[in-house]
Amino acid sequence: MSARGPATLVALPGRVLAWSVTRQETLRDLLGDPRVSKDPRQHWPAYTSGEISEDWPLHLWVSVQNMFTAYGTDHRRLRSLVSKAFTPRRVEAMRPWIEQLTERLLDALDAAEQPVDLRDGYAYPVPIEVICQLFGVEDEARPRLRKVVDGVFNTAITPEAAQENAVQLYGVMHELVAAKRENPGDDLTSSLIAVREDDGSRLEEAELVDTLILVISAGYETTVNLLDQAITALLTHPEQLAAVRAGTSSWGDVIEEALRWQAPVANLPLRYAVEDIEIGGGVVIRKGEAILAAYAAAGRDKSVHGDTADEFDITRADKTHLAFGHGVHYCLGSPLARMEAEIALPALFARFPEMELAVAPDELRPSQSFISNGHESLPVRLK
């Protein structure tokens, strides 16, 4: 798609058309452009006319009412409310707990029969346990939560399964809100229920539930893929792992290059042109047309990263990427994701310095998603 220019029309499920924007500079400009909206109720005629039906497999991605789909003053209000609960101090206070969690998980892996699935046994439980701890999700609800969030990211799902999954997802979130209203705790769900703006405004019920869907699902699925892809990259590039161990490169280098090389979210639906936008190369995105942010392609942009853009190289000077977005919708959870990776990756490779993939790299199967960029499993032998 990148070879076709800065943007090209693609067909999403149901033959819904969108402009896939693959060039890093073009995408950054659009992400910061006030003429680009994420609110389908205001700016996507296909949605407001009913052309996009409720059984569309990606319906949840555009129908939620939270800061992910808000525009202008609505977005500023919602982001302000959420950021009051999601403070840097609260995130940093999780560090000792995350360190203890990784040690427990590594102990379990050490005792497990070989080979092990590191995606299921490590890359998944680190962020899902962190996000559930932050939001006060009880242990018994976590398997159900994981199942429904997996369904949100599965873009091979049938329309019927997508609708049923959405019903289950809302059920989980309404139960969480009801429980926290009855018994508030020191968690972000309780904080979001209680938080108010200076003018007294607060999250409406639909906004509250949809905000929880956003921050909980985005808060762990993306970090799962970051850990998955970083581990895979180091196991398939042993000379670069050796450089990290020798101290000539850092774990920060690994994390940023993994984010560039394999963006955890490959393609993010959707944005909409508020008016006609000319983006160069003779391409004009017309008012009301949908836009797909192709983060994975933007990370491999050869006009930025040269002929080696497709190679994993932690020594490259410029690791610029858009994996966490850009502009007003830049990911609030990026400090938490980076912190989890900074803890989990060195702990894993220190415990198992000789671990190796249990299959050939080309046998690793990608997730059934053009949104979530990870593997179905990551089998390794620990030693």
CSV table of C-alpha atoms in Angstrom, one decimal:
chain,number,residue,atom,x,y,z
A,1,MET,CA,0.0,0.0,0.0
A,2,SER,CA,2.8,2.4,0.7
A,3,ALA,CA,4.0,2.0,-2.9
A,4,ARG,CA,0.7,3.4,-4.1
A,5,GLY,CA,1.3,6.8,-2.5
A,6,PRO,CA,0.7,8.6,0.8
A,7,ALA,CA,-2.9,7.2,0.9
A,8,THR,CA,-4.9,4.6,-0.9
A,9,LEU,CA,-8.5,3.4,-0.8
A,10,VAL,CA,-9.0,0.0,1.0
A,11,ALA,CA,-12.1,-2.1,1.5
A,12,LEU,CA,-12.9,-2.9,5.1
A,13,PRO,CA,-15.2,-5.8,6.1
A,14,GLY,CA,-18.6,-5.3,4.4
A,15,ARG,CA,-17.0,-3.4,1.5
A,16,VAL,CA,-16.8,-0.2,3.6
A,17,LEU,CA,-14.2,2.0,2.0
A,18,ALA,CA,-11.6,4.1,3.8
A,19,TRP,CA,-8.4,5.9,2.9
A,20,SER,CA,-5.4,4.0,4.4
A,21,VAL,CA,-2.8,6.6,5.2
A,22,THR,CA,0.7,5.0,5.1
A,23,ARG,CA,3.2,7.8,5.0
A,24,GLN,CA,4.5,9.0,8.3
A,25,GLU,CA,4.6,12.7,7.6
A,26,THR,CA,1.1,12.6,6.0
A,27,LEU,CA,-0.4,10.6,8.8
A,28,ARG,CA,1.2,12.9,11.5
A,29,ASP,CA,-0.3,15.9,9.7
A,30,LEU,CA,-3.7,14.4,9.5
A,31,LEU,CA,-3.7,13.2,13.2
A,32,GLY,CA,-3.0,16.8,14.2
A,33,ASP,CA,-5.4,18.4,11.7
A,34,PRO,CA,-8.6,19.9,13.1
A,35,ARG,CA,-10.2,19.1,9.8
A,36,VAL,CA,-10.1,15.4,10.8
A,37,SER,CA,-12.6,14.1,13.2
A,38,LYS,CA,-13.2,10.8,15.1
A,39,ASP,CA,-16.9,11.4,15.6
A,40,PRO,CA,-19.0,9.5,13.1
A,41,ARG,CA,-22.2,11.1,14.5
A,42,GLN,CA,-21.1,14.5,13.2
A,43,HIS,CA,-18.8,13.7,10.3
A,44,TRP,CA,-19.4,10.3,8.7
A,45,PRO,CA,-22.5,10.4,6.4
A,46,ALA,CA,-22.3,6.6,5.9
A,47,TYR,CA,-22.9,6.2,9.6
A,48,THR,CA,-25.6,8.8,10.1
A,49,SER,CA,-27.6,7.6,7.0
A,50,GLY,CA,-27.8,4.1,8.4
A,51,GLU,CA,-25.5,2.6,5.7
A,52,ILE,CA,-23.3,1.3,8.5
A,53,SER,CA,-25.5,-1.2,10.2
A,54,GLU,CA,-25.2,-2.4,13.8
A,55,ASP,CA,-24.1,-5.8,12.5
A,56,TRP,CA,-21.0,-4.3,10.8
A,57,PRO,CA,-18.1,-6.2,12.4
A,58,LEU,CA,-16.2,-3.0,13.3
A,59,HIS,CA,-19.4,-1.2,14.6
A,60,LEU,CA,-18.1,-1.0,18.2
A,61,TRP,CA,-14.9,0.8,17.0
A,62,VAL,CA,-17.0,3.8,15.8
A,63,SER,CA,-20.2,3.7,17.9
A,64,VAL,CA,-18.6,4.0,21.4
A,65,GLN,CA,-19.1,7.4,23.1
A,66,ASN,CA,-15.8,8.2,24.7
A,67,MET,CA,-12.7,10.3,24.0
A,68,PHE,CA,-11.7,7.8,21.3
A,69,THR,CA,-14.6,8.9,19.1
A,70,ALA,CA,-15.0,12.5,20.4
A,71,TYR,CA,-14.2,15.7,18.5
A,72,GLY,CA,-13.4,19.3,19.6
A,73,THR,CA,-14.8,20.4,22.9
A,74,ASP,CA,-16.3,17.0,23.7
A,75,HIS,CA,-12.9,15.4,23.3
A,76,ARG,CA,-11.2,18.0,25.5
A,77,ARG,CA,-13.8,17.5,28.2
A,78,LEU,CA,-13.6,13.7,28.2
A,79,ARG,CA,-9.8,13.6,28.0
A,80,SER,CA,-9.6,16.0,30.9
A,81,LEU,CA,-11.9,13.9,33.1
A,82,VAL,CA,-10.0,10.7,32.3
A,83,SER,CA,-6.6,12.2,32.8
A,84,LYS,CA,-7.6,13.4,36.3
A,85,ALA,CA,-8.0,9.7,37.2
A,86,PHE,CA,-5.0,8.4,35.2
A,87,THR,CA,-2.2,10.5,36.7
A,88,PRO,CA,1.5,9.8,36.2
A,89,ARG,CA,1.9,9.4,40.0
A,90,ARG,CA,-0.7,6.7,40.1
A,91,VAL,CA,1.0,4.9,37.2
A,92,GLU,CA,4.5,5.2,38.7
A,93,ALA,CA,3.1,3.8,42.0
A,94,MET,CA,2.4,0.5,40.1
A,95,ARG,CA,6.1,-0.1,39.5
A,96,PRO,CA,6.9,-2.3,42.6
A,97,TRP,CA,3.7,-4.2,42.0
A,98,ILE,CA,4.6,-4.9,38.3
A,99,GLU,CA,8.1,-6.0,39.4
A,100,GLN,CA,6.5,-8.5,41.8
A,101,LEU,CA,4.0,-9.7,39.2
A,102,THR,CA,6.7,-10.4,36.6
A,103,GLU,CA,8.7,-12.4,39.2
A,104,ARG,CA,5.6,-14.6,39.9
A,105,LEU,CA,5.0,-15.1,36.3
A,106,LEU,CA,8.6,-16.0,35.6
A,107,ASP,CA,8.5,-18.5,38.5
A,108,ALA,CA,5.5,-20.1,36.9
A,109,LEU,CA,7.2,-20.3,33.6
A,110,ASP,CA,10.3,-21.8,35.1
A,111,ALA,CA,8.1,-24.6,36.6
A,112,ALA,CA,6.1,-25.2,33.4
A,113,GLU,CA,6.5,-28.0,30.9
A,114,GLN,CA,8.6,-27.0,27.9
A,115,PRO,CA,8.0,-25.5,25.4
A,116,VAL,CA,5.9,-22.7,26.7
A,117,ASP,CA,3.7,-20.1,25.0
A,118,LEU,CA,5.2,-16.8,26.0
A,119,ARG,CA,2.3,-14.8,24.6
A,120,ASP,CA,-0.2,-16.6,26.7
A,121,GLY,CA,2.1,-17.1,29.7
A,122,TYR,CA,3.9,-13.8,29.9
A,123,ALA,CA,3.0,-11.1,27.2
A,124,TYR,CA,-0.7,-11.4,28.0
A,125,PRO,CA,-0.8,-11.7,31.8
A,126,VAL,CA,1.6,-8.8,32.6
A,127,PRO,CA,-0.6,-6.1,31.0
A,128,ILE,CA,-4.0,-7.6,31.8
A,129,GLU,CA,-3.1,-8.1,35.4
A,130,VAL,CA,-1.8,-4.5,35.6
A,131,ILE,CA,-4.9,-3.0,33.9
A,132,CYS,CA,-7.2,-5.1,36.1
A,133,GLN,CA,-5.4,-4.1,39.2
A,134,LEU,CA,-5.6,-0.4,38.2
A,135,PHE,CA,-9.3,-0.6,37.4
A,136,GLY,CA,-10.3,-2.9,40.3
A,137,VAL,CA,-11.5,-5.8,38.1
A,138,GLU,CA,-12.0,-8.8,40.3
A,139,ASP,CA,-10.1,-12.1,39.6
A,140,GLU,CA,-13.2,-14.0,38.6
A,141,ALA,CA,-14.1,-11.5,35.9
A,142,ARG,CA,-10.7,-11.4,34.2
A,143,PRO,CA,-11.1,-14.5,32.0
A,144,ARG,CA,-14.4,-13.2,30.7
A,145,LEU,CA,-12.9,-9.7,30.1
A,146,ARG,CA,-10.0,-11.2,28.1
A,147,LYS,CA,-12.4,-13.2,26.0
A,148,VAL,CA,-14.6,-10.2,25.0
A,149,VAL,CA,-11.6,-7.9,24.4
A,150,ASP,CA,-10.1,-10.5,22.1
A,151,GLY,CA,-13.3,-10.5,20.2
A,152,VAL,CA,-13.2,-6.7,19.7
A,153,PHE,CA,-9.8,-7.0,18.0
A,154,ASN,CA,-10.6,-10.0,15.9
A,155,THR,CA,-11.4,-8.6,12.5
A,156,ALA,CA,-12.1,-12.0,11.0
A,157,ILE,CA,-15.2,-12.3,13.2
A,158,THR,CA,-18.6,-12.8,11.7
A,159,PRO,CA,-21.2,-10.0,12.1
A,160,GLU,CA,-23.3,-12.2,14.3
A,161,ALA,CA,-20.4,-13.0,16.6
A,162,ALA,CA,-19.4,-9.4,16.7
A,163,GLN,CA,-22.8,-8.3,17.9
A,164,GLU,CA,-22.9,-11.0,20.6
A,165,ASN,CA,-19.4,-10.1,21.7
A,166,ALA,CA,-20.4,-6.4,22.1
A,167,VAL,CA,-23.4,-7.5,24.2
A,168,GLN,CA,-21.1,-9.5,26.4
A,169,LEU,CA,-18.5,-6.7,26.6
A,170,TYR,CA,-21.1,-4.2,27.8
A,171,GLY,CA,-22.4,-6.7,30.3
A,172,VAL,CA,-18.9,-7.0,31.8
A,173,MET,CA,-18.5,-3.2,32.0
A,174,HIS,CA,-21.9,-2.5,33.5
A,175,GLU,CA,-21.3,-5.1,36.2
A,176,LEU,CA,-17.9,-3.5,37.0
A,177,VAL,CA,-19.5,0.0,37.3
A,178,ALA,CA,-22.4,-1.3,39.5
A,179,ALA,CA,-19.9,-3.1,41.8
A,180,LYS,CA,-17.7,0.0,42.2
A,181,ARG,CA,-20.7,2.2,42.8
A,182,GLU,CA,-21.8,-0.1,45.6
A,183,ASN,CA,-18.3,-0.6,47.0
A,184,PRO,CA,-15.8,2.1,45.8
A,185,GLY,CA,-12.1,1.3,46.1
A,186,ASP,CA,-8.7,2.8,45.4
A,187,ASP,CA,-8.9,2.1,41.7
A,188,LEU,CA,-9.5,4.0,38.4
A,189,THR,CA,-13.0,2.8,37.9
A,190,SER,CA,-14.0,4.3,41.2
A,191,SER,CA,-12.1,7.5,40.3
A,192,LEU,CA,-13.8,7.8,37.0
A,193,ILE,CA,-17.2,7.4,38.7
A,194,ALA,CA,-16.3,10.1,41.2
A,195,VAL,CA,-14.3,12.5,39.0
A,196,ARG,CA,-15.8,15.9,38.1
A,197,GLU,CA,-14.6,18.9,36.2
A,198,ASP,CA,-14.2,22.3,37.9
A,199,ASP,CA,-17.6,23.2,36.5
A,200,GLY,CA,-19.2,20.2,38.1
A,201,SER,CA,-19.6,18.2,34.9
A,202,ARG,CA,-18.9,14.5,35.1
A,203,LEU,CA,-19.0,11.4,32.8
A,204,GLU,CA,-22.5,10.5,31.7
A,205,GLU,CA,-23.3,6.8,32.2
A,206,ALA,CA,-22.8,5.9,28.5
A,207,GLU,CA,-19.6,7.9,28.4
A,208,LEU,CA,-18.4,6.2,31.6
A,209,VAL,CA,-19.0,2.6,30.4
A,210,ASP,CA,-17.5,3.4,26.9
A,211,THR,CA,-14.5,5.0,28.5
A,212,LEU,CA,-13.9,1.9,30.5
A,213,ILE,CA,-14.1,-0.1,27.3
A,214,LEU,CA,-11.5,2.1,25.7
A,215,VAL,CA,-9.0,2.3,28.5
A,216,ILE,CA,-9.2,-1.3,29.6
A,217,SER,CA,-9.1,-2.9,26.2
A,218,ALA,CA,-6.5,-0.5,24.7
A,219,GLY,CA,-4.6,-0.6,28.0
A,220,TYR,CA,-3.6,-4.2,27.7
A,221,GLU,CA,-4.0,-5.5,24.1
A,222,THR,CA,-1.5,-3.0,22.7
A,223,THR,CA,1.1,-3.8,25.5
A,224,VAL,CA,0.6,-7.6,24.8
A,225,ASN,CA,1.7,-7.0,21.2
A,226,LEU,CA,4.6,-4.7,22.2
A,227,LEU,CA,6.0,-7.5,24.5
A,228,ASP,CA,5.2,-10.2,22.0
A,229,GLN,CA,7.0,-8.4,19.1
A,230,ALA,CA,9.9,-7.2,21.2
A,231,ILE,CA,10.6,-10.8,22.4
A,232,THR,CA,10.3,-12.2,18.9
A,233,ALA,CA,12.6,-9.5,17.5
A,234,LEU,CA,15.4,-10.2,20.0
A,235,LEU,CA,15.1,-14.0,19.6
A,236,THR,CA,15.4,-13.6,15.9
A,237,HIS,CA,18.2,-11.1,16.1
A,238,PRO,CA,20.7,-12.6,18.7
A,239,GLU,CA,23.4,-10.1,17.8
A,240,GLN,CA,21.2,-7.2,18.9
A,241,LEU,CA,20.2,-9.0,22.1
A,242,ALA,CA,24.0,-9.4,22.8
A,243,ALA,CA,24.4,-5.7,22.3
A,244,VAL,CA,21.8,-5.0,24.9
A,245,ARG,CA,23.4,-7.4,27.4
A,246,ALA,CA,26.8,-5.8,26.7
A,247,GLY,CA,25.4,-2.3,27.4
A,248,THR,CA,26.1,-0.9,24.0
A,249,SER,CA,22.4,-0.5,23.4
A,250,SER,CA,19.6,-0.1,25.9
A,251,TRP,CA,16.2,-1.7,26.6
A,252,GLY,CA,14.7,1.7,25.7
A,253,ASP,CA,16.3,1.2,22.2
A,254,VAL,CA,14.6,-2.2,22.0
A,255,ILE,CA,11.2,-0.8,23.0
A,256,GLU,CA,11.2,2.1,20.6
A,257,GLU,CA,12.5,0.1,17.7
A,258,ALA,CA,9.9,-2.6,18.3
A,259,LEU,CA,7.2,0.0,18.4
A,260,ARG,CA,8.5,1.4,15.0
A,261,TRP,CA,9.2,-2.0,13.4
A,262,GLN,CA,6.0,-3.8,14.5
A,263,ALA,CA,3.4,-1.2,15.7
A,264,PRO,CA,1.2,-2.9,18.3
A,265,VAL,CA,-1.9,-1.5,16.5
A,266,ALA,CA,-1.2,-2.0,12.8
A,267,ASN,CA,-4.3,-0.1,11.5
A,268,LEU,CA,-6.7,2.0,13.6
A,269,PRO,CA,-10.3,2.7,12.5
A,270,LEU,CA,-11.6,5.4,11.9
A,271,ARG,CA,-11.3,9.1,11.3
A,272,TYR,CA,-13.4,11.3,9.0
A,273,ALA,CA,-12.6,14.3,6.8
A,274,VAL,CA,-14.6,17.4,8.1
A,275,GLU,CA,-13.9,19.0,4.7
A,276,ASP,CA,-12.0,18.2,1.5
A,277,ILE,CA,-8.3,17.7,2.4
A,278,GLU,CA,-5.6,17.6,-0.2
A,279,ILE,CA,-2.7,15.5,1.0
A,280,GLY,CA,-0.4,15.5,-2.0
A,281,GLY,CA,0.4,13.1,-4.8
A,282,GLY,CA,-2.9,14.2,-6.4
A,283,VAL,CA,-4.9,12.6,-3.6
A,284,VAL,CA,-7.9,14.5,-2.1
A,285,ILE,CA,-9.8,13.0,0.8
A,286,ARG,CA,-13.4,14.3,0.3
A,287,LYS,CA,-15.6,15.6,3.1
A,288,GLY,CA,-17.2,12.7,5.0
A,289,GLU,CA,-14.8,10.0,3.7
A,290,ALA,CA,-13.3,7.6,6.3
A,291,ILE,CA,-9.6,7.4,7.1
A,292,LEU,CA,-7.7,4.4,8.4
A,293,ALA,CA,-4.5,5.3,10.3
A,294,ALA,CA,-1.9,2.7,9.1
A,295,TYR,CA,0.6,2.9,12.0
A,296,ALA,CA,2.5,-0.2,11.0
A,297,ALA,CA,3.1,1.1,7.5
A,298,ALA,CA,4.1,4.6,8.8
A,299,GLY,CA,6.7,3.0,11.0
A,300,ARG,CA,8.3,1.4,7.9
A,301,ASP,CA,8.2,4.6,5.8
A,302,LYS,CA,11.3,4.5,3.7
A,303,SER,CA,11.3,8.3,3.2
A,304,VAL,CA,12.0,8.5,6.9
A,305,HIS,CA,14.0,5.3,7.7
A,306,GLY,CA,15.6,4.7,4.4
A,307,ASP,CA,16.2,1.4,2.6
A,308,THR,CA,16.5,-0.4,5.9
A,309,ALA,CA,13.1,0.6,7.1
A,310,ASP,CA,11.9,-3.1,7.1
A,311,GLU,CA,14.8,-4.2,9.2
A,312,PHE,CA,14.8,-4.4,13.0
A,313,ASP,CA,17.8,-2.4,14.1
A,314,ILE,CA,18.1,-1.1,17.7
A,315,THR,CA,21.2,0.9,16.7
A,316,ARG,CA,19.4,3.1,14.2
A,317,ALA,CA,19.6,6.8,15.2
A,318,ASP,CA,16.1,7.7,14.1
A,319,LYS,CA,13.4,5.4,15.6
A,320,THR,CA,10.6,7.8,14.9
A,321,HIS,CA,7.2,6.2,15.0
A,322,LEU,CA,3.5,6.9,15.5
A,323,ALA,CA,2.7,3.8,17.4
A,324,PHE,CA,1.0,5.8,20.2
A,325,GLY,CA,-0.7,8.2,17.8
A,326,HIS,CA,-0.2,11.9,17.6
A,327,GLY,CA,-1.9,15.1,18.4
A,328,VAL,CA,-5.0,15.5,20.7
A,329,HIS,CA,-5.7,11.7,20.6
A,330,TYR,CA,-2.1,10.7,21.7
A,331,CYS,CA,-2.4,7.6,23.9
A,332,LEU,CA,-2.8,8.5,27.6
A,333,GLY,CA,-1.5,5.1,28.5
A,334,SER,CA,1.8,5.3,26.7
A,335,PRO,CA,3.9,5.8,29.9
A,336,LEU,CA,2.3,2.8,31.5
A,337,ALA,CA,3.0,0.6,28.4
A,338,ARG,CA,6.6,1.7,28.3
A,339,MET,CA,7.1,1.1,32.0
A,340,GLU,CA,5.6,-2.4,31.7
A,341,ALA,CA,8.0,-3.2,28.9
A,342,GLU,CA,11.0,-1.7,30.7
A,343,ILE,CA,10.3,-4.1,33.6
A,344,ALA,CA,9.1,-7.2,31.8
A,345,LEU,CA,11.6,-7.5,29.0
A,346,PRO,CA,14.9,-7.4,31.0
A,347,ALA,CA,13.5,-9.6,33.7
A,348,LEU,CA,12.5,-12.3,31.2
A,349,PHE,CA,15.9,-12.3,29.4
A,350,ALA,CA,17.8,-12.2,32.7
A,351,ARG,CA,15.9,-15.3,34.0
A,352,PHE,CA,16.2,-17.3,30.8
A,353,PRO,CA,19.4,-16.1,29.0
A,354,GLU,CA,19.5,-19.0,26.6
A,355,MET,CA,15.9,-19.2,25.6
A,356,GLU,CA,15.0,-19.8,22.0
A,357,LEU,CA,12.0,-20.0,19.7
A,358,ALA,CA,10.5,-23.5,19.6
A,359,VAL,CA,9.4,-23.1,16.0
A,360,ALA,CA,11.0,-21.5,12.9
A,361,PRO,CA,10.2,-17.8,12.7
A,362,ASP,CA,8.1,-18.2,9.6
A,363,GLU,CA,5.9,-20.7,11.5
A,364,LEU,CA,4.7,-18.0,13.8
A,365,ARG,CA,1.1,-17.2,12.9
A,366,PRO,CA,-0.2,-13.6,13.0
A,367,SER,CA,-3.3,-12.7,15.0
A,368,GLN,CA,-6.6,-12.8,13.2
A,369,SER,CA,-6.7,-9.1,12.9
A,370,PHE,CA,-5.6,-6.2,10.8
A,371,ILE,CA,-5.9,-4.0,13.9
A,372,SER,CA,-4.0,-5.9,16.5
A,373,ASN,CA,-0.5,-6.8,15.4
A,374,GLY,CA,0.8,-9.8,17.3
A,375,HIS,CA,1.0,-13.6,17.1
A,376,GLU,CA,-1.6,-16.2,17.9
A,377,SER,CA,1.1,-17.9,20.1
A,378,LEU,CA,4.8,-17.5,20.8
A,379,PRO,CA,6.2,-20.9,21.6
A,380,VAL,CA,9.7,-20.9,23.1
A,381,ARG,CA,12.1,-23.2,25.0
A,382,LEU,CA,13.2,-21.6,28.3
A,383,LYS,CA,16.8,-22.2,29.4
